[in-house]
Coordinates of C-alpha atoms in Angstrom, one line a residue:
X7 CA 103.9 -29.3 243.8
X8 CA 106.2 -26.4 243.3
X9 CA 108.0 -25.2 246.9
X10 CA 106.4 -22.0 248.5
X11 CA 109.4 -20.2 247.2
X12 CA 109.1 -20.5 244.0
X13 CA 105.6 -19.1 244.1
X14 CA 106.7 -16.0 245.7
X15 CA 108.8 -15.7 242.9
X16 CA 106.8 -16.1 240.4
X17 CA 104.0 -13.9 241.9
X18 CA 106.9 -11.3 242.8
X19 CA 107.8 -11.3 239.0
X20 CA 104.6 -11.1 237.6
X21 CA 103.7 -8.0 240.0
X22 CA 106.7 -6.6 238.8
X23 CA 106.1 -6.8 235.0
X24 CA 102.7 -5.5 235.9
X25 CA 104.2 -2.2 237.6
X26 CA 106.2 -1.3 234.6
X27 CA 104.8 1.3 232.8
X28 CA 103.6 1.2 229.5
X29 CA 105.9 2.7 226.7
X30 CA 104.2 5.9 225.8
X31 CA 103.2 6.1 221.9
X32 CA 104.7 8.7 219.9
X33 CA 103.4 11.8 219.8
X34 CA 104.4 14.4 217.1
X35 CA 102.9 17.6 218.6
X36 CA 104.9 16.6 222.1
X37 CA 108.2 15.9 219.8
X38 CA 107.5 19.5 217.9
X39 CA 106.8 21.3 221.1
X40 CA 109.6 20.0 222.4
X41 CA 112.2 20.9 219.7
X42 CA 110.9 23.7 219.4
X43 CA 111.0 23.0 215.9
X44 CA 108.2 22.7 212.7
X45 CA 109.8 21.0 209.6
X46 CA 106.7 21.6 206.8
X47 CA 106.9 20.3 203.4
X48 CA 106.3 22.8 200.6
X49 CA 106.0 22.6 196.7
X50 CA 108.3 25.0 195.2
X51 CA 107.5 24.7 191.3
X52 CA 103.4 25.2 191.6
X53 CA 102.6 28.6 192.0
X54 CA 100.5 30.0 194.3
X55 CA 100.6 27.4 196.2
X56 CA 104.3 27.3 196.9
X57 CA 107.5 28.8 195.0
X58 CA 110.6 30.3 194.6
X59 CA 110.3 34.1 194.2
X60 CA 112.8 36.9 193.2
X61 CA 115.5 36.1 195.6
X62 CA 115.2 32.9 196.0
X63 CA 112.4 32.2 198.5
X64 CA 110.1 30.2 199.0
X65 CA 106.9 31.7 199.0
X66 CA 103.1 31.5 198.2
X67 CA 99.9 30.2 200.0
X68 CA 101.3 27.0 202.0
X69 CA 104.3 29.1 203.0
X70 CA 102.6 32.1 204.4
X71 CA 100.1 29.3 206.2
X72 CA 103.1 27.2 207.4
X73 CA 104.6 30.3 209.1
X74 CA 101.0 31.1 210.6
X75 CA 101.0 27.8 212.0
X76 CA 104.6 27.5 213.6
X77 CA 104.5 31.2 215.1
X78 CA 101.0 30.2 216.6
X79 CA 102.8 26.6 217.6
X80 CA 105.8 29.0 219.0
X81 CA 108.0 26.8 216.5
X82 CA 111.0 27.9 214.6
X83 CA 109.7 27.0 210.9
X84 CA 112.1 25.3 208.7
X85 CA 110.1 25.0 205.2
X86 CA 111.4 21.6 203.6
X87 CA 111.0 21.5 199.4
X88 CA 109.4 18.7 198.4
X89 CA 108.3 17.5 194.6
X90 CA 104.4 16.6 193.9
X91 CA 105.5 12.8 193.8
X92 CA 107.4 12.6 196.7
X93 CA 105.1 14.5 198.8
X94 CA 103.4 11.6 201.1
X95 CA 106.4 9.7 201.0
X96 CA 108.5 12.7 202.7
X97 CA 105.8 12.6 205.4
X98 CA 105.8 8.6 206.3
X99 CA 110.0 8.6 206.2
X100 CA 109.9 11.3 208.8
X101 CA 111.7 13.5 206.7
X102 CA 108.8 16.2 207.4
X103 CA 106.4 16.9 210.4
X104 CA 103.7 18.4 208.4
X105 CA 102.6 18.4 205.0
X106 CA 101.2 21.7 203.5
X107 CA 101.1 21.7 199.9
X108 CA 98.1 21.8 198.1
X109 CA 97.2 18.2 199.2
X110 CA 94.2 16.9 198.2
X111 CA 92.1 14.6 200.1
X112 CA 91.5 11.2 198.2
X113 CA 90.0 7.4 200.0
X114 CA 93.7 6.1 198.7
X115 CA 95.5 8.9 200.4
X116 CA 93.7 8.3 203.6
X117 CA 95.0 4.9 204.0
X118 CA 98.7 6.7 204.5
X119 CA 97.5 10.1 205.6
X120 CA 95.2 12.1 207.6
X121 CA 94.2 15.2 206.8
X122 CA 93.0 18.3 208.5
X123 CA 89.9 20.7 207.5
X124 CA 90.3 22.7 204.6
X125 CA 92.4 25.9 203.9
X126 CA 91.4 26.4 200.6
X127 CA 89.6 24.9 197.9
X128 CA 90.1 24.9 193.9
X129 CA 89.0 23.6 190.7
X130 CA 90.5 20.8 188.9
X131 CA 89.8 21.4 185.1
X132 CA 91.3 21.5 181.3
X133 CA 92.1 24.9 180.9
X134 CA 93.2 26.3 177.2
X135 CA 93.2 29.5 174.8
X136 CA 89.6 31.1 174.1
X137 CA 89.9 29.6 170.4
X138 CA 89.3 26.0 172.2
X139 CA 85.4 25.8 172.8
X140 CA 84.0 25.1 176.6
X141 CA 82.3 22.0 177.1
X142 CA 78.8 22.5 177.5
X143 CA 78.0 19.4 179.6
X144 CA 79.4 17.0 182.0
X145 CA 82.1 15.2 180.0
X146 CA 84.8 16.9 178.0
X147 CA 83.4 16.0 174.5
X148 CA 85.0 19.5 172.9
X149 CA 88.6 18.1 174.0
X150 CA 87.9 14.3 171.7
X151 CA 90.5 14.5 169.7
X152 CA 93.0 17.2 171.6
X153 CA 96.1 16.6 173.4
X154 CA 96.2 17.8 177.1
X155 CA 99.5 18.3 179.3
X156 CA 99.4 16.6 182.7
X157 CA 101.8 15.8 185.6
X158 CA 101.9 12.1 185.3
X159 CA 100.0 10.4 188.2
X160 CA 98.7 13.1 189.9
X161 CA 94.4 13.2 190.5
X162 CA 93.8 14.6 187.2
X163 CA 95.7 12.4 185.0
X164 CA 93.9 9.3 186.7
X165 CA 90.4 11.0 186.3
X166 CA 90.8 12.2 182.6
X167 CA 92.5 8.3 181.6
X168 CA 89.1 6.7 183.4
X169 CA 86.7 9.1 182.0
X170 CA 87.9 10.7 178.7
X171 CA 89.7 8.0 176.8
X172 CA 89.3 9.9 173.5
X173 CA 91.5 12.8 175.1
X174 CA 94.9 12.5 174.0
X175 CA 97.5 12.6 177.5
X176 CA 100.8 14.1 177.0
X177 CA 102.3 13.0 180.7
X178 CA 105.2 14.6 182.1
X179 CA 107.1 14.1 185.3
X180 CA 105.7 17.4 187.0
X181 CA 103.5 20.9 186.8
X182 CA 106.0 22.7 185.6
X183 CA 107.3 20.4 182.4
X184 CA 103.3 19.7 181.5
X185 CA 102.6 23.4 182.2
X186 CA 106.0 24.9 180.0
X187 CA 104.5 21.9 177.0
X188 CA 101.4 24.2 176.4
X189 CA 102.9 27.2 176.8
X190 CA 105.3 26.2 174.3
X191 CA 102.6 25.2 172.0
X192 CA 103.4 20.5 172.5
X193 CA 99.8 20.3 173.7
X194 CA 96.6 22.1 172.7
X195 CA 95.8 22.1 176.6
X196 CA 96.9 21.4 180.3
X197 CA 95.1 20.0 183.4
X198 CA 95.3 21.4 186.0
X199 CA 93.9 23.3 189.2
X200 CA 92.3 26.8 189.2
X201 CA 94.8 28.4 191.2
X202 CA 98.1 27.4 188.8
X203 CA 95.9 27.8 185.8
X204 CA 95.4 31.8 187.2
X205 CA 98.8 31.9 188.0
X206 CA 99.9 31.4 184.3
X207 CA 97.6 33.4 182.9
X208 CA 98.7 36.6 184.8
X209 CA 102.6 35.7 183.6
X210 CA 101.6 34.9 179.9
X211 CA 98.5 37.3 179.0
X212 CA 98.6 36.9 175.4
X213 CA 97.7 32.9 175.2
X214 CA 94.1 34.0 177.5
X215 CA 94.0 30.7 179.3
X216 CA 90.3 29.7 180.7
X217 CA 88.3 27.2 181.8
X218 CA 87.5 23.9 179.4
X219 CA 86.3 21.5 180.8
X220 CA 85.2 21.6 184.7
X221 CA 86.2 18.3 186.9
X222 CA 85.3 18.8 189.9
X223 CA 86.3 21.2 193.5
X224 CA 89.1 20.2 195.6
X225 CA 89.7 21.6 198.9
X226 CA 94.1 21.4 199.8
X227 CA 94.2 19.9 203.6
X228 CA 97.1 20.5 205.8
X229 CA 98.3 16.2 206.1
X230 CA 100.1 14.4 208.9
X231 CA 100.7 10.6 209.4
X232 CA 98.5 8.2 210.2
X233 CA 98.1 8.0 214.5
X234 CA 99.0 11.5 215.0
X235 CA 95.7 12.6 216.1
X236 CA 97.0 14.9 218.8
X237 CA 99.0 17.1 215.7
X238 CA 95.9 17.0 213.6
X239 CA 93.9 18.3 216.4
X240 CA 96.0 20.6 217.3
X241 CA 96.1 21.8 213.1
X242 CA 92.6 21.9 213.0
X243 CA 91.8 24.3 216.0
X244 CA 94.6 26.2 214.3
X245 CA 92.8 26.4 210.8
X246 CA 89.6 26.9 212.6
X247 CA 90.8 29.9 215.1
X248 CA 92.8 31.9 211.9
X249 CA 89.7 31.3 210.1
X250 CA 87.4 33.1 212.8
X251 CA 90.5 36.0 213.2
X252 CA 90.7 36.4 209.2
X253 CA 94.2 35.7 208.7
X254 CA 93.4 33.0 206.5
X255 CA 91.0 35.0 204.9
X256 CA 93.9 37.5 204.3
X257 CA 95.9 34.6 202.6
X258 CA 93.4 33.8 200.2
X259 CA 93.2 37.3 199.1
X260 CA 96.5 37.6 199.1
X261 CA 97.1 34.4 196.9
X262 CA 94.0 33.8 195.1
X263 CA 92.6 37.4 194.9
X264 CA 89.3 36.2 196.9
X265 CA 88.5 35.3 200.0
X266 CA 86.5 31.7 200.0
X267 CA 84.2 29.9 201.7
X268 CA 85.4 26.6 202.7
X269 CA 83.9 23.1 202.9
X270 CA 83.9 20.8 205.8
X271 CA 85.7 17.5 205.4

């Protein structure tokens, strides 16, 4: 039988491990609030969405929405350039609070991130010259045959390799190599989404670039890591509130020459 003592003090010490608080989990929105400081991802070679302008900038759609959402935050921005590939992994090494370019939203994705409600939605699609016919069904039978420029690994090149096997691929490390292959006449095509495929049509008029083959919508989400569900809340009342004031409206315009309606994730 232990001695009276000795059950104090074991009662004493489990009272006391019991009184210690419990260590707080992080919290991303506290840590930004706190800092005073927004680091934000951004693409810098895929036009609108995010790029280098004139003097050097970065600008376009996720950079005008990044500064929307630090200023509302009362953050000092600082815009962090990130490639397509290393976008999610910038995000889970810390190197970036919040992720805002062009991300789609994909069941693989959601195992690493989560994203927030839509800030703008697009079309992922072939797009070629007007001498290349449109397909006139649901699978991209006028492209058998025809090479098509793609970043390698990105949503597109994994739809076209499980759906259009007779479609030649031409893979290249990023947007800007696969778009620069058409343009320079190493692939009859390029895949890509609505807003980019715009975007190079404005700055090279003379190759008329349309729509060839239609894959499907894909809304871009503002993404944060997995657990921060104060941030993403936070985000969303953000998007929702600049929605209702029509500053993202005004974005759109300003970037995609319409202002759209946007699904619900």
């Amino acid at each position: 039988m232990r001695p009276l003592k000795s059950l104090f003090a074991i009662a004493a010490t489990a009272i006391a491990v019991l009184a210690v608080p419990t260590l707080a989990q992080a919290d991303k929105l506290q840590d930004v609030l706190g800092s005073g400081k927004l680091r934000v991802g951004i693409l810098t070679d895929a036009a609108p969405w995010g790029f280098k302008d004139e003097k050097g900038e970065i600008a376009g759609l996720d950079a005008d929405l990044a500064k929307l959402i630090a200023a509302d935050m009362g953050a000092k921005l600082e815009l962090v350039p990130v490639t397509g590939a290393a976008r999610i992994p910038s995000l889970l090494s810390d190197k970036i609070d919040i992720l805002i370019a062009g991300l789609g939203a994909t069941p693989e994705r959601a195992q690493q991130v989560m994203f927030s409600q839509p800030y703008a939605v697009v079309n992922l699609g072939v797009y070629g010259p007007k001498s290349i016919p449109s397909a006139t069904g649901k699978k991209p039978d006028n492209l058998e045959g025809r090479t098509v420029a793609v970043a390698k690994g990105t949503t597109l090149d994994v739809w076209l390799t499980d759906n259009a096997p007779k479609v030649k691929l031409v893979r290249f490390e990023d947007t800007p190599a696969a778009l620069a292959a058409f343009l320079a006449g190493q692939a009859d095509t390029f895949a890509e989404n609505s807003a980019i495929a715009i975007k190079a049509q404005e700055q090279n008029p003379s190759k008329e670039i349309e729509l060839k083959f239609l894959i499907r919508q894909s809304p871009a989400h503002v993404g944060v890591r997995q657990g921060e569900q104060n941030l993403l809340n936070w985000i969303n009342t953000d998007i929702f509130t600049n929605k209702l004031n029509g500053k993202l409206g005004a974005l759109q315009l300003k970037w995609f020459k319409e202002e759209q309606t946007l699904p619900t994730l």
